[in-house]
mmCIF file of C-alpha atoms in Angstrom:
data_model
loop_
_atom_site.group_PDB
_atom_site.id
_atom_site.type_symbol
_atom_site.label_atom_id
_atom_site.label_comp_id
_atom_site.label_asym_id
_atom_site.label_seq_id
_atom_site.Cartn_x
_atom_site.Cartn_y
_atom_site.Cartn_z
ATOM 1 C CA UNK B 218 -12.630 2.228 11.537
ATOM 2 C CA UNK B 219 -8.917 2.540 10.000
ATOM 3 C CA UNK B 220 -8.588 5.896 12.227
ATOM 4 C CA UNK B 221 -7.216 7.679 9.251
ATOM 5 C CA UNK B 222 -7.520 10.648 10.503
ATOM 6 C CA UNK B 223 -5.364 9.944 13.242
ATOM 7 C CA UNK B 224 -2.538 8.086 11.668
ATOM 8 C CA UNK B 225 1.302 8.902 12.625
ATOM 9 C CA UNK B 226 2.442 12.661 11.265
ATOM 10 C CA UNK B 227 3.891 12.012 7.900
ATOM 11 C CA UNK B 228 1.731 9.109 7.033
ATOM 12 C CA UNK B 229 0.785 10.637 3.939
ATOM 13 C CA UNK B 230 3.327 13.257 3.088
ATOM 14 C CA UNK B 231 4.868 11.809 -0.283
ATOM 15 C CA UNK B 232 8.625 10.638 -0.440
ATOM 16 C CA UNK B 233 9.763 11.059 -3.886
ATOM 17 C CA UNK B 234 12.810 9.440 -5.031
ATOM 18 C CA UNK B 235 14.382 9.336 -8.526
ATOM 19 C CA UNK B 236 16.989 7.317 -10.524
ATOM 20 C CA UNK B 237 20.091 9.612 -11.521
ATOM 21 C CA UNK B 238 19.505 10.164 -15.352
ATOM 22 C CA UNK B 239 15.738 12.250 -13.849
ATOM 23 C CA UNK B 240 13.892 9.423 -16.260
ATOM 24 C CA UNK B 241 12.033 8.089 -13.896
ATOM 25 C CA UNK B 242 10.509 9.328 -10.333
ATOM 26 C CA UNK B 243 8.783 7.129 -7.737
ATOM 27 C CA UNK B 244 6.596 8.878 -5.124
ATOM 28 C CA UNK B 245 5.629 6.857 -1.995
ATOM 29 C CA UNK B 246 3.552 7.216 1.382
ATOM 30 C CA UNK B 247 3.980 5.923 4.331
ATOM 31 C CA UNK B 248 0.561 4.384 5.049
ATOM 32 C CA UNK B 249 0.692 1.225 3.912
ATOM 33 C CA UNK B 250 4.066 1.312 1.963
ATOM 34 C CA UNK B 251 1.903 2.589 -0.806
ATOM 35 C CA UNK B 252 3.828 3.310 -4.348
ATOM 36 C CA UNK B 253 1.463 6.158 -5.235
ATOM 37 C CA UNK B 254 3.171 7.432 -9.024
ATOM 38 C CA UNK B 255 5.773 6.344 -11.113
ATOM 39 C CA UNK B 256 6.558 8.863 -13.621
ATOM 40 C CA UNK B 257 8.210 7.915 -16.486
ATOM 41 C CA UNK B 258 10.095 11.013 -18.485
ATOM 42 C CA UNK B 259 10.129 10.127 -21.807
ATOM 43 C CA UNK B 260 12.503 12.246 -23.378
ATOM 44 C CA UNK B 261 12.370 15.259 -25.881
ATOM 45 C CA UNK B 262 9.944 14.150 -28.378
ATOM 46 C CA UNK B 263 7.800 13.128 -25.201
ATOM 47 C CA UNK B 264 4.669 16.021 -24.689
ATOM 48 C CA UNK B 265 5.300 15.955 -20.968
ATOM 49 C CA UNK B 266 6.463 12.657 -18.334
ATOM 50 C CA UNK B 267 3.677 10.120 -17.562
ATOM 51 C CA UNK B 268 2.777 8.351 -14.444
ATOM 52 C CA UNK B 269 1.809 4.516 -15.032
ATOM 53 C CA UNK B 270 0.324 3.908 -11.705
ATOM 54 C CA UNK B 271 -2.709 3.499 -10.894
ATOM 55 C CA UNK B 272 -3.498 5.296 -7.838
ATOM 56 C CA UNK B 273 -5.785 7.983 -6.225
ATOM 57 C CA UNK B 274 -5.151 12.176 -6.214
ATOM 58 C CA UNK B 275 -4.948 12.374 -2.962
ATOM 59 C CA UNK B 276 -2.731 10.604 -0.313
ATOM 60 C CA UNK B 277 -5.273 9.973 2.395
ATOM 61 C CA UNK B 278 -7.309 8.873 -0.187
ATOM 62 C CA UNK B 279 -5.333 5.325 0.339
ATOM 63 C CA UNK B 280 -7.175 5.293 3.635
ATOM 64 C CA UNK B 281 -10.273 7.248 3.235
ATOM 65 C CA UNK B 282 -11.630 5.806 -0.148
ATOM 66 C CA UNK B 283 -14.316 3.341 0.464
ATOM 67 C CA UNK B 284 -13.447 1.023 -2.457
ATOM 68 C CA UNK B 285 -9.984 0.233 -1.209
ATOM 69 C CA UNK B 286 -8.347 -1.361 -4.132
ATOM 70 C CA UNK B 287 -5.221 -1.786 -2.723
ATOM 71 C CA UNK B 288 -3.515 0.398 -5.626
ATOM 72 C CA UNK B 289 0.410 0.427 -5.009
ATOM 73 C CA UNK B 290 -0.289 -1.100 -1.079
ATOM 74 C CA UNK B 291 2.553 -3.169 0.259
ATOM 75 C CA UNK B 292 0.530 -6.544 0.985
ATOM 76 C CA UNK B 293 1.014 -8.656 3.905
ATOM 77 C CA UNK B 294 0.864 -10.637 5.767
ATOM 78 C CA UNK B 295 -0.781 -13.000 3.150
ATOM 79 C CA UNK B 296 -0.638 -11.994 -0.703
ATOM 80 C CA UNK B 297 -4.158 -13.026 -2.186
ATOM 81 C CA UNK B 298 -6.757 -14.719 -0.796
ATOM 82 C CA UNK B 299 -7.566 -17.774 1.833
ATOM 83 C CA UNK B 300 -10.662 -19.236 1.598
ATOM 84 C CA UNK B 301 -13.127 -18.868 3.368
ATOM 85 C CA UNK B 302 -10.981 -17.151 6.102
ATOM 86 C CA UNK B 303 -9.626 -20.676 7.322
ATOM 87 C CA UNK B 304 -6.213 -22.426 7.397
ATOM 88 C CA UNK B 305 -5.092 -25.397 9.111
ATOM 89 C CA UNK B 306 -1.498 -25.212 10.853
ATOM 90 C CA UNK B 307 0.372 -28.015 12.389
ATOM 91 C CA UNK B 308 -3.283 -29.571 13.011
ATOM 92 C CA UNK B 309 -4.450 -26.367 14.346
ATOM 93 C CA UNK B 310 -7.579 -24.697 11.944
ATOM 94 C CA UNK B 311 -7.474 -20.880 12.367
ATOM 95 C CA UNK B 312 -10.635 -18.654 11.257
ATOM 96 C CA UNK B 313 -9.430 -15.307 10.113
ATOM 97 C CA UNK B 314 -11.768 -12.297 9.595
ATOM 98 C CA UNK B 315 -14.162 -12.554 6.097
ATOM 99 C CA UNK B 316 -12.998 -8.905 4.596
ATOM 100 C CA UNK B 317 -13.715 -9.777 1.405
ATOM 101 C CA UNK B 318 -17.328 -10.127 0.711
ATOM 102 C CA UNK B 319 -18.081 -12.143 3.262
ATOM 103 C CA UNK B 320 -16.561 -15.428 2.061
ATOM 104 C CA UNK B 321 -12.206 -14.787 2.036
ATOM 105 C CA UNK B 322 -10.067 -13.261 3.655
ATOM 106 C CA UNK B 323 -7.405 -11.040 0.898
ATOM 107 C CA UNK B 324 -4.496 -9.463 1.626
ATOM 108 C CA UNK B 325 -4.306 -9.915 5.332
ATOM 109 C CA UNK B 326 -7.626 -9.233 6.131
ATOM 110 C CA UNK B 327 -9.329 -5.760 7.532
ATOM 111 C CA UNK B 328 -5.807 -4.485 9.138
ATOM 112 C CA UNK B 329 -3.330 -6.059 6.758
ATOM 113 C CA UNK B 330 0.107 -4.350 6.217
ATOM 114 C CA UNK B 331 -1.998 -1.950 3.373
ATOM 115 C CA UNK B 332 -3.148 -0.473 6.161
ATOM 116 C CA UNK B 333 0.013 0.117 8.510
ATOM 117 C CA UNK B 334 2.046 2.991 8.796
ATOM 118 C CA UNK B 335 5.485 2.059 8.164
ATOM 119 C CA UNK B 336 8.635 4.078 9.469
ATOM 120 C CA UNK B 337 11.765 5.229 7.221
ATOM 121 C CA UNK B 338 14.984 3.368 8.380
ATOM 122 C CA UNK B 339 17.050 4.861 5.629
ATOM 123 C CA UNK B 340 16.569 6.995 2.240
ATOM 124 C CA UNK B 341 19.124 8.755 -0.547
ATOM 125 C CA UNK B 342 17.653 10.679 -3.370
ATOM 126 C CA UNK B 343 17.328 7.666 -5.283
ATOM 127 C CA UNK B 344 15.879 4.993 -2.688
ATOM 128 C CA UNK B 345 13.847 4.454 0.316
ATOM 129 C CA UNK B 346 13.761 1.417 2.893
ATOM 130 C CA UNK B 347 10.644 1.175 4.606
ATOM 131 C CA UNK B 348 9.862 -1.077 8.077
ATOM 132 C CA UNK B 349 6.788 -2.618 9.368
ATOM 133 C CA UNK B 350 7.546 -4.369 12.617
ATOM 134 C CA UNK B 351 4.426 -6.768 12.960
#
């Protein structure tokens, strides 16, 4: 259970930021440091601005969606996979939970940083620095 419907308030209220020509606007949640659109403005001749990420329509859908893909996630602890949920460490082997069909553990496992709220130390109109205290 990811208790996504209990999550911090805000968790999924977008932040938007943008750089100071207006070309380009980033939107991000704070569940999982999750980039959700990046909307590129292209200009006059443009029909209209176009977001290039691939993402879902709804914020808590970064929670609630059963596929998980991870789309825009900050990913931590571990980037990738380790197989078969095992590393060794200073001649210590530690088993990690199998979240990824059974056989490796990706992207931190079942409560990686994808699936942390993180808090907002400091944002301008045209940036945003998230923390994750783990």
């Amino acid at each position: 259970d990811f208790k996504c419907n209990s999550q911090p308030e805000g968790a999924y209220t977008p932040i938007t930021i943008s750089n100071a020509a207006g070309t380009l606007e980033a939107t991000f949640i704070r569940y999982g440091g999750t980039l959700t659109n990046l909307v590129f403005h292209r200009g006059s001749r443009a029909q209209g601005p176009v977001d290039v990420v691939l993402g879902w329509d709804s914020p808590k859908e970064y929670c609630t969606n059963p596929l998980h893909q991870y789309f825009g996630a900050t990913i931590g602890r571990v980037a990738n996979r380790i197989s078969n949920g095992t590393f060794q460490l200073n001649g210590t082997i530690f088993k990690l939970p199998l979240n990824e069909n059974g056989y490796d553990t990706l992207h931190g496992g079942w409560f990686g940083f994808d699936r942390q709220t993180f808090n907002v130390v400091h944002r301008t109109s045209s940036s945003v620095t998230f923390q994750h205290v783990s």
